[in-house]
XYZ file of C-alpha atoms in Angstrom:
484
model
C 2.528 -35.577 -28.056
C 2.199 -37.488 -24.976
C 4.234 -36.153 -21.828
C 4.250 -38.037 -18.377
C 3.088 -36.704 -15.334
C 6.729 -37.031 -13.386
C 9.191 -35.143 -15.100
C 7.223 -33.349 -17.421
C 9.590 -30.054 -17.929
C 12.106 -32.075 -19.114
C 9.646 -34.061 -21.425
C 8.729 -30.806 -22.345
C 11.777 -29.471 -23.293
C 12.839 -32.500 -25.120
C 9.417 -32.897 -27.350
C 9.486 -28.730 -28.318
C 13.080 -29.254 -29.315
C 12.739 -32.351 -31.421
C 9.691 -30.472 -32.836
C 11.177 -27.450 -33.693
C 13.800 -28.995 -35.282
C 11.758 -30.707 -37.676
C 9.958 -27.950 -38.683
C 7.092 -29.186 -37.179
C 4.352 -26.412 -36.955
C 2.101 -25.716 -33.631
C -1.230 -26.500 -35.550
C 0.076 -29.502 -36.471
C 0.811 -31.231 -32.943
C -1.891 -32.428 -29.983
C -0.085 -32.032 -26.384
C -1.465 -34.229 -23.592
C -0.695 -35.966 -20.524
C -1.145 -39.881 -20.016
C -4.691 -39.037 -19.181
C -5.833 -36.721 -22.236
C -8.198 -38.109 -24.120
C -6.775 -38.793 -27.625
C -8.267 -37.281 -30.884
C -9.663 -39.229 -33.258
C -6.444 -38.691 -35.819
C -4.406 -38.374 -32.897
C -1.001 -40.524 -33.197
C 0.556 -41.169 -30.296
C 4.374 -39.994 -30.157
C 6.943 -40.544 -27.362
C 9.427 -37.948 -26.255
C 12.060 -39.362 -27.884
C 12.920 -36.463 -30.094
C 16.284 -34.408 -30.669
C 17.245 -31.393 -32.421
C 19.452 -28.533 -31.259
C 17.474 -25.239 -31.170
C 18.650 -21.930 -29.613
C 16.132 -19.732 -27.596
C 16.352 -17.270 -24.786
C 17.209 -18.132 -21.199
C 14.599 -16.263 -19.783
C 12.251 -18.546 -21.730
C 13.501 -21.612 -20.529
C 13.029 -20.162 -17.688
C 9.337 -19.074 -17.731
C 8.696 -22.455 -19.604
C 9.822 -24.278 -16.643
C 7.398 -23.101 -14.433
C 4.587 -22.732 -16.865
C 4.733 -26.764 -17.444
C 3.340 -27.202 -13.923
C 0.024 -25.033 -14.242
C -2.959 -26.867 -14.453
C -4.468 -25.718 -17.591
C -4.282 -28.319 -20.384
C -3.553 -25.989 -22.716
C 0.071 -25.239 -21.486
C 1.919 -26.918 -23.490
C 0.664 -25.649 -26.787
C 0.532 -21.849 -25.687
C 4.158 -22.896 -24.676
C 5.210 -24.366 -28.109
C 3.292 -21.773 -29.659
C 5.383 -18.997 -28.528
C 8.713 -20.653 -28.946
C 7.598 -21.228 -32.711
C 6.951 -17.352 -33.283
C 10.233 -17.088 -30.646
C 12.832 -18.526 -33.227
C 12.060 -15.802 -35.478
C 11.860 -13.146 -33.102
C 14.234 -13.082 -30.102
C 12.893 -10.092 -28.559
C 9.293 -11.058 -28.187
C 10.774 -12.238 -24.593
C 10.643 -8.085 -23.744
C 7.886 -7.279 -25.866
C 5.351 -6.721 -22.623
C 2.444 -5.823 -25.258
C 2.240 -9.227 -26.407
C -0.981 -11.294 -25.904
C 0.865 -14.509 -26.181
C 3.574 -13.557 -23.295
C 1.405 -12.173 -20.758
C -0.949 -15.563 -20.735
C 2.398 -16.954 -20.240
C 3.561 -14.680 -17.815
C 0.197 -15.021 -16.175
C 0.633 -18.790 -15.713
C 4.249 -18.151 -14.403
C 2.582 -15.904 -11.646
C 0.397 -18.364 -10.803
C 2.579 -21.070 -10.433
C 5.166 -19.352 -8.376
C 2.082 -18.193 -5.759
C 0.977 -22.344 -5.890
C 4.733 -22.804 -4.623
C 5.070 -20.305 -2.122
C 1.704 -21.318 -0.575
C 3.382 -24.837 -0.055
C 6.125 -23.766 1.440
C 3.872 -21.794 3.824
C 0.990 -24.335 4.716
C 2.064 -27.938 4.168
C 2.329 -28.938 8.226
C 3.835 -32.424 8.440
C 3.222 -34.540 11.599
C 5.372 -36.980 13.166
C 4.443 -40.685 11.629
C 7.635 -42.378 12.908
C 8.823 -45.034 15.674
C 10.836 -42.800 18.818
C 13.368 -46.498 18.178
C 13.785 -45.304 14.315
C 17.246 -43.189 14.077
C 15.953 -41.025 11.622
C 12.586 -38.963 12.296
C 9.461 -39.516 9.718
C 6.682 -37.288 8.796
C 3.747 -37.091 6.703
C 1.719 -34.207 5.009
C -1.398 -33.919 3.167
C -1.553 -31.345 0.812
C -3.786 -30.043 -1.754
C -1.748 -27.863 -4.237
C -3.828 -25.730 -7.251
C -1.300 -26.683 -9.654
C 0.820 -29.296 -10.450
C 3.739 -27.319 -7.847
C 5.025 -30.999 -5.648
C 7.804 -31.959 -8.084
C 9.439 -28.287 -8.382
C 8.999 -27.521 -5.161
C 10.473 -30.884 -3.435
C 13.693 -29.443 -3.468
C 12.822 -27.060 -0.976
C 11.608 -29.305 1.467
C 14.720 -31.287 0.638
C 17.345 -28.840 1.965
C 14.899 -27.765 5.293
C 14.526 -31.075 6.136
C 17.446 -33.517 4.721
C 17.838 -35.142 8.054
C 14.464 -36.660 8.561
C 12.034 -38.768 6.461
C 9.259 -37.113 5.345
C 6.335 -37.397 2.617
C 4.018 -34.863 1.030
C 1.157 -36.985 0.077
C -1.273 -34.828 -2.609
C -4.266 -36.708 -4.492
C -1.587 -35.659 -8.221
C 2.318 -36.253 -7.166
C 3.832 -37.472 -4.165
C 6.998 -36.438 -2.691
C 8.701 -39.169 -0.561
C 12.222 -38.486 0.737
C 13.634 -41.521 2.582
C 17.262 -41.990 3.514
C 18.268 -39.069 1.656
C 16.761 -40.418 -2.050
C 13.859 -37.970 -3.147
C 11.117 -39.829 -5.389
C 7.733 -39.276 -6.631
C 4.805 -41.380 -7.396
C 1.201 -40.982 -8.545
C -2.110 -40.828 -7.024
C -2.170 -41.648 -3.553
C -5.293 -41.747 -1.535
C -5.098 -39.030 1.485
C -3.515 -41.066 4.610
C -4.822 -41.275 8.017
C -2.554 -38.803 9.647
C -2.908 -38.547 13.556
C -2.479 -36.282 15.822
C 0.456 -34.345 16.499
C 0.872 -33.201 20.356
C 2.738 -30.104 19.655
C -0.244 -28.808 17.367
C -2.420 -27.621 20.646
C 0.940 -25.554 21.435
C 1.280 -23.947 18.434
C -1.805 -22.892 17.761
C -1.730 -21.278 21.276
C 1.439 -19.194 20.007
C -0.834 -18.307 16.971
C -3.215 -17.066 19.248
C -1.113 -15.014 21.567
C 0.519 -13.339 18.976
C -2.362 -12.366 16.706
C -2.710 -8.446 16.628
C -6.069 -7.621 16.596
C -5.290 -4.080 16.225
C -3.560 -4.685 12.631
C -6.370 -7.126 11.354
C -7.364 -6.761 7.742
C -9.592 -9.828 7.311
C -9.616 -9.710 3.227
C -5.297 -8.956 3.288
C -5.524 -11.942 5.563
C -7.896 -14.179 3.342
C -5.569 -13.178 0.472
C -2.464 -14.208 1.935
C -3.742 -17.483 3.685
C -7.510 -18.159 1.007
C -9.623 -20.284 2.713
C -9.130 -23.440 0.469
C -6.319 -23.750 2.854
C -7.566 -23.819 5.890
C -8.939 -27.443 6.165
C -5.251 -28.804 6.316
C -4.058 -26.009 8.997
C -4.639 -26.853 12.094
C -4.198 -22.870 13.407
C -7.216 -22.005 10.940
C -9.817 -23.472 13.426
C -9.145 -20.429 15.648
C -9.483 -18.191 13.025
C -13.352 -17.419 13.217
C -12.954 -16.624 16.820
C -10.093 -14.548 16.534
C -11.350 -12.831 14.109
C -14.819 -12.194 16.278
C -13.626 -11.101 19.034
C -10.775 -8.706 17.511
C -12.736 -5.674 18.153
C -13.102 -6.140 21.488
C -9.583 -7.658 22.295
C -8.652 -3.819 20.241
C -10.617 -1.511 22.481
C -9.234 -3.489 25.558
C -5.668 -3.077 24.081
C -6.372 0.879 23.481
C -7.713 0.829 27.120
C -5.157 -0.407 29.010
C -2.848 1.529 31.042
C 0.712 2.473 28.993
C 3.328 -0.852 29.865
C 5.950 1.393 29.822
C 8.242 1.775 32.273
C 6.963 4.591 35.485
C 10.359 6.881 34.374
C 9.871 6.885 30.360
C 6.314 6.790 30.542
C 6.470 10.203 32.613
C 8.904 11.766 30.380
C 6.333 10.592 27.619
C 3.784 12.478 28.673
C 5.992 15.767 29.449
C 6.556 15.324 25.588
C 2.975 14.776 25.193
C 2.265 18.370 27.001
C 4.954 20.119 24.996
C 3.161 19.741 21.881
C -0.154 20.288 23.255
C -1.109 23.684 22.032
C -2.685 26.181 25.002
C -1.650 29.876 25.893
C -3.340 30.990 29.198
C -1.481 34.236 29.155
C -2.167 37.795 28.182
C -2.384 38.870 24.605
C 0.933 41.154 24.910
C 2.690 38.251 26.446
C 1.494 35.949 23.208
C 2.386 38.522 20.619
C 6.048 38.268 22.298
C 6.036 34.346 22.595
C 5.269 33.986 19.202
C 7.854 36.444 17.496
C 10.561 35.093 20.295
C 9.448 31.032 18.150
C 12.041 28.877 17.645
C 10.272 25.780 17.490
C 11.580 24.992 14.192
C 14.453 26.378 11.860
C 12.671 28.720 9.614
C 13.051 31.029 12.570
C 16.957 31.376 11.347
C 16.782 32.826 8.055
C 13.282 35.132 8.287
C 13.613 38.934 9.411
C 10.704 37.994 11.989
C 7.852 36.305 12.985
C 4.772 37.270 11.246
C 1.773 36.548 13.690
C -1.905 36.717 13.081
C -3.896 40.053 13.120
C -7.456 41.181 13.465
C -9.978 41.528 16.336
C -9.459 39.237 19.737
C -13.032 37.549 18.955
C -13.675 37.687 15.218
C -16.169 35.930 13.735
C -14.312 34.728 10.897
C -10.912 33.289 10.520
C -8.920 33.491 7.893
C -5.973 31.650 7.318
C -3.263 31.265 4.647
C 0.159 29.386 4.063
C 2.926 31.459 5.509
C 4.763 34.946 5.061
C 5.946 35.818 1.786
C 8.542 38.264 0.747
C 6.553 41.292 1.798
C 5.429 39.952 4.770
C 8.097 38.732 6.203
C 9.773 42.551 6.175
C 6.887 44.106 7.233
C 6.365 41.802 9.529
C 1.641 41.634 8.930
C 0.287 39.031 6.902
C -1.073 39.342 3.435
C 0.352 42.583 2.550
C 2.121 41.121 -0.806
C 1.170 40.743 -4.011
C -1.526 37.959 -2.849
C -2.694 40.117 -0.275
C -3.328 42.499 -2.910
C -5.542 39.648 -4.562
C -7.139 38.950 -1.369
C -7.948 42.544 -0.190
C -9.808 43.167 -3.814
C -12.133 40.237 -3.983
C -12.689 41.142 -0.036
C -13.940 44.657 -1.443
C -16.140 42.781 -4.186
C -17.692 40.070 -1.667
C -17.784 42.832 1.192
C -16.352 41.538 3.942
C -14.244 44.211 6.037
C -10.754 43.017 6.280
C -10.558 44.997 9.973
C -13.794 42.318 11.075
C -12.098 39.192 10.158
C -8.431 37.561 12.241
C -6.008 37.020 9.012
C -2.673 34.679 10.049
C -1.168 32.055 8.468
C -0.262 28.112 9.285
C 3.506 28.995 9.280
C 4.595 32.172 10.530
C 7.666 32.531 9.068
C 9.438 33.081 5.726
C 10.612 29.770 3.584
C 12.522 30.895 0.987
C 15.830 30.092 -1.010
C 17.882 33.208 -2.327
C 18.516 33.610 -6.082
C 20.777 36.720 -6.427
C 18.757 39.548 -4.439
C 15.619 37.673 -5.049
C 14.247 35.042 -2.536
C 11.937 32.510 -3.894
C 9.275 30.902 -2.152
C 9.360 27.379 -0.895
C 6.753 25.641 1.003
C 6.631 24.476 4.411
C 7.152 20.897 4.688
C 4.459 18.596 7.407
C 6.980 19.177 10.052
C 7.559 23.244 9.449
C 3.564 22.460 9.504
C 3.372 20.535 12.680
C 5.473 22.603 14.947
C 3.855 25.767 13.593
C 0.295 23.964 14.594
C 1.274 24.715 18.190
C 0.691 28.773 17.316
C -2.369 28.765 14.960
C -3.783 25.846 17.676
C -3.650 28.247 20.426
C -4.918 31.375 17.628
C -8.209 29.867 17.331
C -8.647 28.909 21.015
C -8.152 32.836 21.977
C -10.325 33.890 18.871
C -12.964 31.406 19.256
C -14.056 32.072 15.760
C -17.249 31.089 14.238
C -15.917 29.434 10.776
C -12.424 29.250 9.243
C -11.229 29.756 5.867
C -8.397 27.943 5.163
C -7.011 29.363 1.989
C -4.580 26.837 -0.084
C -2.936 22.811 0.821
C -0.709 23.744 3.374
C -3.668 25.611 5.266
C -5.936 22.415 4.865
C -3.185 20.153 6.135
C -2.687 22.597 9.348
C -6.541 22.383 9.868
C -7.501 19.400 8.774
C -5.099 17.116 8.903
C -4.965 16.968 4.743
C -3.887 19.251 2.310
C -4.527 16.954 -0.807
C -7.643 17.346 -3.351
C -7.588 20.955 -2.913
C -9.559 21.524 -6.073
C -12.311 19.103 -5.370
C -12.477 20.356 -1.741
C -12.923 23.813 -2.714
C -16.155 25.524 -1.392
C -17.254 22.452 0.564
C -17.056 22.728 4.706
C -15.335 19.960 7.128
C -15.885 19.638 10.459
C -12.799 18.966 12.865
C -13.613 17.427 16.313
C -13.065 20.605 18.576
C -12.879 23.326 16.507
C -14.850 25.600 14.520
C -16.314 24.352 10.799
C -13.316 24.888 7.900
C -14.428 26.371 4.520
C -11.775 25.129 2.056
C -10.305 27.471 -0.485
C -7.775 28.264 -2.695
C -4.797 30.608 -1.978
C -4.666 33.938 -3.672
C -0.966 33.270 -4.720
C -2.063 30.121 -7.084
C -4.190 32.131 -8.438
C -0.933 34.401 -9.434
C 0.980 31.821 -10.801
C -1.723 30.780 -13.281
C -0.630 31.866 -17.056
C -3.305 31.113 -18.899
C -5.901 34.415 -18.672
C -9.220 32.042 -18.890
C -8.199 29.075 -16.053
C -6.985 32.738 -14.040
C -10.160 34.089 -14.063
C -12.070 30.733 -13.347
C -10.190 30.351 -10.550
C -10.995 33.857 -9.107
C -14.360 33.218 -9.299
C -14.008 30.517 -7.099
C -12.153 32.114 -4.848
C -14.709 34.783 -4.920
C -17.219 32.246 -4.543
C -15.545 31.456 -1.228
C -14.854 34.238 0.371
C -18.115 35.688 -0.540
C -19.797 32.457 1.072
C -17.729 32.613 4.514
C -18.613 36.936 4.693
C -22.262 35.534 3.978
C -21.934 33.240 6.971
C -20.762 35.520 9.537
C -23.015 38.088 8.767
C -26.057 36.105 8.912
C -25.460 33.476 11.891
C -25.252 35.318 15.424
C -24.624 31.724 16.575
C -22.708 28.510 15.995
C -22.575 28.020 11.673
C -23.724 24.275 12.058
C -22.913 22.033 9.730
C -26.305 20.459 8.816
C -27.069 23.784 7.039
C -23.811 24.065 5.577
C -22.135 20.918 4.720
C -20.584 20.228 1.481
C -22.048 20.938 -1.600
């Protein structure tokens, strides 16, 4: 079956119908274009066929698009799927068949061919200033046969000029409001267009370097491209010198105005954590907080406790139950879990400053219970501001940071927890952070094996940072101690 080059979904349609109405199998016909070499018991046959056949929408559809890719084959994967598709309507939503998704595949493709000639064709000005109507001429190289389904496109932008899309397959000439195509046309001279220097001078001054990606770039604009754009030749040195046109950018003085800039940076100092006054005078800042609105519904503030210049750190996620009344942290039933593997390891609870990221009580009441719920980044973030200025009048010499919400205050993450457990991070200005899990997940775990595991771990730990302390007089560095 022969199909012409112009027109060739509607060919398409017309031959598959004709064929299907006959009964003709897909083994038994040869698609090709004009050019296709013809088998050796290859008849030719026109398009000249008829039959009424009924088939999805959504196929027409798809088989509208998937007439203009460029593999030869397209026709008879095409015709091949509407035979098994008279039989089987619902093939169209079967997504685990072979047949559809090379279909679908070439439908993808197509539609990206099309887009990328809406985006880069760039037409310059070919006609005479005396000429009422304004002419232009492009030269485009398309991957797939996308001119004739796309024209309509350019048609509506750009009804009230001339213009021509001149690709070495199909043409597009619009002239006096009649659309046409024609074959193979050799690429035309095209000069130069005097608003080009202009805009490429706008593409330049409003390139971010700051937000460059070069391979999202390269994947949105490929490089087969680029010889037809006339922005592309400052590509290379935009792309060169982005990482110094960044650091300038991150150098240069704020452009906001003198009045918001100012109240800015007064914003900027409010979150900045730093205490300067006496320990007494901290204890009462703290449990006066309201920095956030867990400080409504808790009985009080729970701060940190331990000695002013411990060597070791310890904190957890926030006050439970327990906690919250009696106002010291980890005296629940995970404090329970913590002060016994503290015994086994033999660390001295007394030695070590215990607090927590949050220091108050999340919960939701259920009758005269009230469950747990975990701080969310922002309970996280404002409560930073306390455990920030905790560590700068503890100075300790490593932190444990027991559970996610722990790791998030210290580290700026509180995913992975499992795979980060046991290793040590370093945090620009602040002591090393042994990552951990929390004594209460280790509660919560049902099964008695995966419970025990994960004490062990814990153990591990807490064993590891008591190790630490005891054995370093100085800095714990982390060549010595970096993760395992």
């Amino acid at each position: 079956m022969v199909l012409p080059r112009i027109g060739t979904a509607k060919a398409w349609r017309d031959a598959a119908r004709g064929l299907l109405a006959r009964g003709v199998a897909p083994a038994e016909v040869t698609w090709g274009g004009t050019d296709t070499p013809r088998g050796l018991f290859d008849e030719p046959s026109s398009v000249a066929q008829s039959g009424d056949t009924s088939v999805p929408r959504s196929f027409i559809s798809m088989a509208d698009s998937v007439v203009w890719h460029s593999d030869p084959s397209r026709f008879a994967w095409l015709y091949a799927f509407l035979w098994r598709l008279r039989d089987a309507p619902h093939l169209m939503t079967d997504r685990g068949d072979a047949d559809l998704a090379r279909l679908r595949a070439m439908e993808k493709n197509v539609h990206r061919c099309q887009h990328k000639m809406k985006a880069f064709v760039r037409f310059r000005d070919i006609g005479e200033a005396e000429t009422p109507r304004r002419s232009f001429a492009a030269w485009f190289e398309p991957t797939h046969h996308t001119v004739e389904p796309t024209a309509g496109f350019f048609q509506r932008r750009f009804a009230d000029m001339d213009w021509r899309i001149i690709t070495p397959d199909i043409s597009a000439i619009f002239e006096g409001g009649t659309l046409r195509f024609i074959e193979d046309q050799p690429k035309p001279g095209l000069p130069d267009d005097a608003s080009e220097a202009l805009w490429i001078t706008y593409y330049r001054n409003i390139f971010n370097p700051a937000r460059l990606k070069v391979q999202a770039m390269q994947s949105e604009m490929p490089k087969k491209y680029w010889k037809n754009l006339p922005e592309a030749a400052a590509i290379p040195d935009l792309i060169a010198t982005a990482p110094a046109r960044a650091r300038a950018m991150a150098e240069a003085a704020p452009t906001l105005p003198p009045t918001r800039m100012a109240s800015a940076q007064e914003q900027q100092r409010a979150f900045a954590s730093s205490w300067e006054g006496s320990d007494d005078a901290f204890l009462a800042a703290v449990k006066g907080c309201t920095r956030c609105p867990l400080h409504r519904h808790a009985t009080q503030t729970v701060p940190g406790e331990g000695p002013a210049k411990a060597a070791l750190m310890i904190v957890g996620e926030q006050p439970g139950d327990q906690e919250d009344l009696q106002g010291r942290p980890f005296v629940g039933p995970a404090g329970h879990v913590f002060d016994q593997v503290a015994a086994e390891v033999g660390l001295d609870r007394a030695t070590a400053y215990i607090t927590n990221a949050v220091k108050h009580f999340k919960f939701v009441p259920r009758g005269k219970r009230r469950l747990h719920q975990r701080p969310n980044a922002g309970e996280v973030a404002y409560c930073k501001w306390w455990l920030e200025a905790e560590i700068a009048r503890v100075t300790p010499k490593l932190i444990l940071a027991m559970g996610s919400t722990a790791a998030l205050a210290l580290t700026g993450s509180g995913n992975n927890l499992l795979k980060r457990c046991g290793t040590i991070e370093a945090v620009a200005g602040r002591p090393p952070v042994l990552i951990s899990l929390h004594p209460s997940y280790i509660l919560r775990i049902k099964d008695a094996d995966q419970r025990a595991e994960a004490r062990q771990m814990y153990q591990r730990d807490l064993g590891r940072a008591t190790q630490m302390v005891q054995e370093r007089a100085g800095p714990i560095g982390l060549a010595e101690n970096g993760p395992e």
